[in-house]
């Protein structure tokens, strides 16, 4: 519902570990769980990923029932980083050192070997007053690969690894996760404060109150509350600085909040975000939102 997905498949995994009656009961539980959601009429396919049971059924459904999404090849390339690492082995000679590698998914455009790129937010520092400052990283694409295939260019869809000239110490241990790669000057602004239009779930998922089968009710956001927000591949802490509720001409309540982020984020207005709250020492999803604006950082 949050992502407004139209084509959904529900996979009931590990059926090789349970008896037939247990599988039937689990099937009933799944049907009850998705009732009233966009997944209500989605097919439920029992599988065993380990033993490859019904994997061919999934493949057939994907090929025949799910249309190929439209790809944008004309816009400037934009890649979200979900992994980054240093491929150099300890003790490597200086002359043989390679630049850092970023792995992720290309959202739009075409990325080519030899292309000049920019990484945002880039190198982030704090001054004496605790204010964030960002310096975007500029580099060049040296190599690209998908699994074991060398690429000269990449298009949207699937995961790719991008070899760059970036200092490997900036990429080691997933340090670039949450960053965005694109052509120089084409990336969106960097924000340290975002204004969001948000929607909260009616009840928590995976958390039950004592004596009740349904999840606990989700309370509204409060000022100065600390949240976890997921924007693209970035997970960042945030503090709610202001909350506003208004009614539109149709009578619907428009809920908005301003969130001060602990990390700078490169994103666009209109981007969807996930909102989590700490409950019983665990971060739990409580809602979602759309970025409507914010405080841009000067670069």
PDB file of N, CA and C in Angstrom, residues 197-201 253-255 275 286-290:
ATOM      1  N   UNK A 197       5.054  15.287   4.170  1.00  0.00           N
ATOM      2  CA  UNK A 197       3.629  15.001   4.356  1.00  0.00           C
ATOM      3  C   UNK A 197       3.563  13.526   4.706  1.00  0.00           C
ATOM      4  N   UNK A 198       3.036  13.199   5.887  1.00  0.00           N
ATOM      5  CA  UNK A 198       3.162  11.824   6.367  1.00  0.00           C
ATOM      6  C   UNK A 198       1.807  11.159   6.624  1.00  0.00           C
ATOM      7  N   UNK A 199       1.849   9.838   6.601  1.00  0.00           N
ATOM      8  CA  UNK A 199       0.684   9.009   6.896  1.00  0.00           C
ATOM      9  C   UNK A 199       1.138   7.918   7.854  1.00  0.00           C
ATOM     10  N   UNK A 200       0.398   7.722   8.932  1.00  0.00           N
ATOM     11  CA  UNK A 200       0.751   6.708   9.918  1.00  0.00           C
ATOM     12  C   UNK A 200      -0.133   5.475   9.768  1.00  0.00           C
ATOM     13  N   UNK A 201       0.453   4.329  10.058  1.00  0.00           N
ATOM     14  CA  UNK A 201      -0.326   3.097  10.054  1.00  0.00           C
ATOM     15  C   UNK A 201      -1.318   3.105  11.220  1.00  0.00           C
ATOM     16  N   UNK A 253      -7.480  15.280   6.249  1.00  0.00           N
ATOM     17  CA  UNK A 253      -6.453  15.899   7.097  1.00  0.00           C
ATOM     18  C   UNK A 253      -5.089  15.786   6.415  1.00  0.00           C
ATOM     19  N   UNK A 254      -4.422  16.921   6.266  1.00  0.00           N
ATOM     20  CA  UNK A 254      -3.077  16.969   5.684  1.00  0.00           C
ATOM     21  C   UNK A 254      -2.078  17.098   6.825  1.00  0.00           C
ATOM     22  N   UNK A 255      -1.333  16.019   7.109  1.00  0.00           N
ATOM     23  CA  UNK A 255      -0.376  16.014   8.219  1.00  0.00           C
ATOM     24  C   UNK A 255       1.025  16.271   7.683  1.00  0.00           C
ATOM     25  N   UNK A 275       9.059   5.770   7.716  1.00  0.00           N
ATOM     26  CA  UNK A 275       9.243   6.350   9.051  1.00  0.00           C
ATOM     27  C   UNK A 275       9.171   5.238  10.086  1.00  0.00           C
ATOM     28  N   UNK A 286       6.278   2.671  11.316  1.00  0.00           N
ATOM     29  CA  UNK A 286       5.002   3.230  11.777  1.00  0.00           C
ATOM     30  C   UNK A 286       4.271   4.012  10.689  1.00  0.00           C
ATOM     31  N   UNK A 287       4.949   4.283   9.575  1.00  0.00           N
ATOM     32  CA  UNK A 287       4.269   5.044   8.529  1.00  0.00           C
ATOM     33  C   UNK A 287       5.184   5.379   7.378  1.00  0.00           C
ATOM     34  N   UNK A 288       4.687   6.217   6.522  1.00  0.00           N
ATOM     35  CA  UNK A 288       5.454   6.631   5.350  1.00  0.00           C
ATOM     36  C   UNK A 288       5.124   8.086   5.044  1.00  0.00           C
ATOM     37  N   UNK A 289       5.896   8.689   4.150  1.00  0.00           N
ATOM     38  CA  UNK A 289       5.661  10.090   3.828  1.00  0.00           C
ATOM     39  C   UNK A 289       6.238  10.459   2.478  1.00  0.00           C
ATOM     40  N   UNK A 290       6.005  11.704   2.117  1.00  0.00           N
ATOM     41  CA  UNK A 290       6.516  12.259   0.857  1.00  0.00           C
ATOM     42  C   UNK A 290       7.232  13.564   1.172  1.00  0.00           C
TER      43      UNK A 290
END
